[in-house]
Amino acid sequence: MAKRIDVNNLNAFYGNFRAVADVSLTIEPRSVTAFIGPSGCGKSTVLRSLNRMHEVIPGARIEGSVELDGENIYGAGVDPVNVRRTIGMVFQRPNPFPTMSIQENVLAGIKLDTGRKSKTELAEIVERSLKGANLWNEVKDRLDRPGAGLSGGQQQRLCIARAIAVQPDVLLMDEPCSALDPISTIAIEDLIHELKNEYTIVIVTHNMQQAARVSSSTAFFNLAATGEPGRLVEINPTDQVFSAPHEKATEDYISGRFG
């Protein structure tokens, strides 16, 4: 079930360096929110903070809160592993597990669950997840073949199938098309349109046309200078951000004056 995310006064650090300062925003359920902005402005850091992937990096930490339907995912006693299961992530480069088959890749997260599942249940999860990622018809006759043997676009859809197999509430995507060809990119964008009916989706993209195509809201991040922390400049409906942005910095970035 898709859930709402509320970020309150988020500051993200790498050691003593503050990479992101004072970010507050709301991400509505069953919607696609795009994060745009120049390199180094903190887009991916904020994204990784939304499912506690940021703290995996040695010395990295956050201050502030991230709430999923009102519950702080950084609260005392909250298990980060459960957070990452509820808030799935798809990375920039397709990363299927190279020694696993297509089927095993889809089930990788399921195998971490303590509850045992029958072969029939597992087969149903594989089919449901691959259909959800629009990959089933292409691979249903070779589920035991290596996932790494698929094309780049198919590998990325396999990673999406793996993410949705555990039935998360939120899907985070960190530039999911940057390593893909145009035809594979269209396939992923079409898939995002379908998935938003069931999930809350946040996508980081350097491609502003892509942000305009896939998202309902767009958040623009920027930094005052190299070495300064990234900040949220504005978040508004995508149509408004691209046609009548509130801030001059947003307009300058979108029109190509910098970035």
Coordinates of C-alpha atoms in Angstrom, one line a residue:
M1 CA 0.0 0.0 0.0
A2 CA 1.5 3.3 -1.1
K3 CA 2.4 5.6 1.7
R4 CA 3.1 9.3 2.2
I5 CA 6.6 10.6 3.1
D6 CA 7.2 13.7 5.2
V7 CA 10.8 14.9 5.4
N8 CA 11.4 17.4 8.3
N9 CA 14.5 19.6 8.5
L10 CA 16.8 16.9 7.1
N11 CA 20.5 17.5 7.3
A12 CA 22.8 14.9 5.9
F13 CA 26.5 14.5 6.8
Y14 CA 29.5 12.6 5.5
G15 CA 31.8 12.8 8.5
N16 CA 32.0 16.5 9.4
F17 CA 30.9 17.7 6.0
R18 CA 27.3 18.7 5.8
A19 CA 26.2 17.6 2.3
V20 CA 22.5 18.6 2.6
A21 CA 21.0 21.3 4.7
D22 CA 17.5 21.9 6.1
V23 CA 15.4 19.9 3.6
S24 CA 11.7 19.7 4.3
L25 CA 9.2 18.2 1.8
T26 CA 6.2 16.0 1.5
I27 CA 5.8 13.2 -1.1
E28 CA 2.3 12.1 -1.7
P29 CA 1.2 8.5 -2.1
R30 CA 0.6 7.0 -5.5
S31 CA 2.6 9.8 -7.2
V32 CA 5.9 10.2 -8.9
T33 CA 8.2 12.9 -7.5
A34 CA 11.3 13.8 -9.5
F35 CA 14.5 15.3 -7.9
I36 CA 16.4 17.5 -10.3
G37 CA 19.4 19.8 -10.0
P38 CA 23.1 20.1 -10.8
S39 CA 25.7 17.4 -9.9
G40 CA 26.7 17.5 -6.2
C41 CA 23.6 19.3 -5.0
G42 CA 22.5 16.4 -2.7
K43 CA 19.7 14.8 -4.8
S44 CA 20.9 11.2 -4.4
T45 CA 21.9 11.9 -0.7
V46 CA 18.4 12.9 0.1
L47 CA 17.0 9.9 -1.8
R48 CA 19.3 7.5 0.1
S49 CA 18.2 9.1 3.3
L50 CA 14.6 8.2 2.6
N51 CA 15.3 4.5 3.2
R52 CA 18.3 4.7 5.5
M53 CA 20.8 3.7 2.7
H54 CA 22.8 6.9 3.5
E55 CA 24.0 5.6 6.8
V56 CA 25.5 2.5 5.2
I57 CA 28.4 4.7 4.2
P58 CA 31.0 4.8 7.0
G59 CA 30.8 8.1 8.9
A60 CA 27.5 9.1 7.2
R61 CA 24.6 10.2 9.3
I62 CA 21.5 12.4 9.3
E63 CA 19.7 14.9 11.6
G64 CA 16.0 15.6 11.3
S65 CA 13.3 13.1 10.6
V66 CA 11.8 11.1 7.7
E67 CA 8.2 9.9 8.4
L68 CA 6.4 7.2 6.6
D69 CA 2.7 7.7 7.2
G70 CA 3.6 9.5 10.4
E71 CA 6.2 7.0 11.7
N72 CA 9.8 8.3 12.0
I73 CA 11.9 5.7 10.1
Y74 CA 14.9 7.0 12.2
G75 CA 13.1 6.5 15.5
A76 CA 14.5 4.5 18.4
G77 CA 14.1 0.7 17.9
V78 CA 13.2 1.0 14.2
D79 CA 15.0 -1.8 12.2
P80 CA 16.7 -0.3 9.1
V81 CA 16.4 -3.7 7.3
N82 CA 12.6 -3.5 7.6
V83 CA 12.7 0.2 6.4
R84 CA 14.6 -0.9 3.3
R85 CA 12.1 -3.6 2.6
T86 CA 9.2 -1.2 2.9
I87 CA 11.0 1.5 0.9
G88 CA 12.7 -0.3 -2.0
M89 CA 15.5 1.1 -4.2
V90 CA 16.6 0.8 -7.8
F91 CA 20.1 2.0 -8.6
Q92 CA 21.7 3.9 -11.4
R93 CA 23.3 0.8 -13.0
P94 CA 21.4 -2.4 -13.3
N95 CA 22.8 -4.7 -10.6
P96 CA 21.3 -8.2 -10.8
F97 CA 23.2 -10.7 -8.7
P98 CA 25.6 -12.2 -11.3
T99 CA 25.6 -15.8 -10.0
M100 CA 21.8 -16.0 -9.7
S101 CA 19.2 -17.0 -12.2
I102 CA 16.4 -14.6 -13.3
Q103 CA 14.1 -16.4 -10.8
E104 CA 16.6 -16.3 -8.0
N105 CA 17.2 -12.6 -8.5
V106 CA 13.5 -11.8 -8.2
L107 CA 13.3 -13.9 -5.0
A108 CA 16.5 -12.5 -3.4
G109 CA 14.7 -10.3 -0.9
I110 CA 12.0 -12.9 -0.2
K111 CA 14.7 -15.3 0.9
L112 CA 15.6 -12.9 3.7
D113 CA 12.1 -13.4 5.2
T114 CA 11.9 -15.8 8.1
G115 CA 8.6 -17.3 6.9
R116 CA 8.9 -20.4 4.7
K117 CA 7.1 -20.3 1.4
S118 CA 6.0 -23.2 -0.8
K119 CA 7.3 -23.7 -4.4
T120 CA 3.9 -22.7 -5.7
E121 CA 3.9 -19.5 -3.6
L122 CA 7.4 -18.6 -4.8
A123 CA 6.5 -19.3 -8.4
E124 CA 3.5 -16.9 -8.0
I125 CA 5.7 -14.2 -6.6
V126 CA 8.1 -14.5 -9.5
E127 CA 5.3 -14.3 -12.1
R128 CA 3.6 -11.4 -10.3
S129 CA 6.8 -9.4 -9.9
L130 CA 8.0 -10.0 -13.5
K131 CA 4.6 -9.1 -14.8
G132 CA 4.7 -6.0 -12.6
A133 CA 8.0 -5.0 -14.2
N134 CA 6.7 -5.8 -17.7
L135 CA 9.3 -8.5 -18.1
W136 CA 7.4 -11.7 -17.8
N137 CA 6.7 -12.4 -21.5
E138 CA 10.3 -11.8 -22.4
V139 CA 11.8 -14.2 -19.8
K140 CA 9.1 -16.7 -18.8
D141 CA 10.7 -19.5 -20.8
R142 CA 14.2 -19.0 -19.3
L143 CA 13.8 -18.3 -15.6
D144 CA 16.7 -20.5 -14.8
R145 CA 19.1 -18.6 -17.0
P146 CA 21.5 -16.0 -15.4
G147 CA 20.0 -12.6 -14.8
A148 CA 23.3 -11.0 -15.9
G149 CA 22.7 -12.5 -19.4
L150 CA 19.8 -10.1 -20.1
S151 CA 20.2 -6.8 -21.9
G152 CA 20.8 -3.6 -19.9
G153 CA 17.1 -2.5 -20.1
Q154 CA 15.9 -6.0 -19.2
Q155 CA 18.4 -6.1 -16.3
Q156 CA 17.0 -2.8 -14.9
R157 CA 13.4 -4.2 -15.2
L158 CA 14.7 -7.3 -13.4
C159 CA 16.0 -5.1 -10.6
I160 CA 12.6 -3.4 -10.4
A161 CA 10.9 -6.8 -10.2
R162 CA 13.3 -7.7 -7.4
A163 CA 12.4 -4.5 -5.6
I164 CA 8.6 -5.0 -5.9
A165 CA 8.7 -8.7 -5.0
V166 CA 8.8 -7.9 -1.3
Q167 CA 5.7 -5.6 -1.9
P168 CA 7.2 -2.3 -0.6
D169 CA 5.1 0.8 -0.1
V170 CA 7.7 3.2 -1.8
L171 CA 10.1 2.8 -4.7
L172 CA 13.2 5.0 -4.9
M173 CA 14.9 5.2 -8.2
D174 CA 18.4 6.8 -8.5
E175 CA 18.8 7.8 -12.2
P176 CA 17.4 4.4 -13.3
C177 CA 17.8 5.2 -17.1
S178 CA 21.2 6.9 -17.2
A179 CA 23.0 3.7 -18.3
L180 CA 20.2 2.7 -20.8
D181 CA 19.6 3.2 -24.5
P182 CA 16.6 5.3 -25.6
I183 CA 14.3 2.4 -26.3
S184 CA 15.0 0.8 -22.9
T185 CA 14.5 4.3 -21.3
I186 CA 11.0 4.5 -22.8
A187 CA 10.2 1.0 -21.4
I188 CA 11.2 2.1 -17.9
E189 CA 9.3 5.4 -18.2
D190 CA 6.2 3.5 -19.3
L191 CA 6.7 1.1 -16.4
I192 CA 6.9 4.0 -13.9
H193 CA 3.6 5.3 -15.2
E194 CA 2.0 1.9 -14.4
L195 CA 3.7 1.4 -11.0
K196 CA 2.6 4.8 -9.6
N197 CA -0.9 3.3 -9.4
E198 CA 0.4 1.1 -6.6
Y199 CA 3.5 2.7 -5.2
T200 CA 4.8 6.1 -4.0
I201 CA 7.8 6.7 -6.4
V202 CA 10.7 9.1 -6.1
I203 CA 13.1 9.4 -9.0
V204 CA 16.4 11.2 -9.2
T205 CA 17.1 12.2 -12.8
H206 CA 19.6 14.5 -14.7
N207 CA 17.2 14.4 -17.7
M208 CA 14.8 17.2 -17.3
Q209 CA 12.6 16.0 -20.2
Q210 CA 12.3 12.7 -18.3
A211 CA 11.3 14.6 -15.2
A212 CA 8.6 16.4 -17.2
R213 CA 7.4 13.2 -18.7
V214 CA 7.1 10.9 -15.7
S215 CA 6.5 13.0 -12.6
S216 CA 3.6 14.8 -11.0
S217 CA 5.8 16.9 -8.7
T218 CA 9.4 18.1 -9.1
A219 CA 11.8 19.1 -6.5
F220 CA 14.7 21.3 -7.6
F221 CA 17.9 21.1 -5.5
N222 CA 20.9 23.5 -5.8
L223 CA 24.0 24.6 -3.9
A224 CA 25.4 28.1 -3.5
A225 CA 29.0 27.0 -4.3
T226 CA 31.3 24.0 -4.3
G227 CA 31.8 22.8 -0.8
E228 CA 28.5 24.3 0.3
P229 CA 25.6 22.0 1.3
G230 CA 22.8 21.2 -1.1
R231 CA 19.4 22.7 -0.4
L232 CA 15.9 22.3 -1.7
V233 CA 15.0 25.4 -3.7
E234 CA 11.4 24.5 -4.5
I235 CA 9.0 21.6 -4.8
N236 CA 5.8 22.1 -6.8
P237 CA 3.6 20.4 -9.4
T238 CA 5.8 19.5 -12.4
D239 CA 3.8 21.6 -14.9
Q240 CA 4.4 24.7 -12.7
V241 CA 8.1 24.0 -12.1
F242 CA 8.7 23.8 -15.9
S243 CA 6.4 26.6 -17.0
A244 CA 6.3 29.1 -14.2
P245 CA 8.9 28.2 -11.4
H246 CA 8.7 30.2 -8.2
E247 CA 12.5 30.7 -8.0
K248 CA 14.9 32.4 -10.4
A249 CA 17.5 29.7 -9.8
T250 CA 15.0 27.0 -10.9
E251 CA 14.3 28.9 -14.1
D252 CA 18.0 29.4 -14.8
Y253 CA 18.6 25.7 -14.4
I254 CA 15.7 24.5 -16.5
S255 CA 16.5 27.0 -19.2
G256 CA 20.1 25.7 -19.3
R257 CA 21.9 28.8 -18.0
F258 CA 23.8 26.6 -15.6
G259 CA 24.2 22.9 -14.6

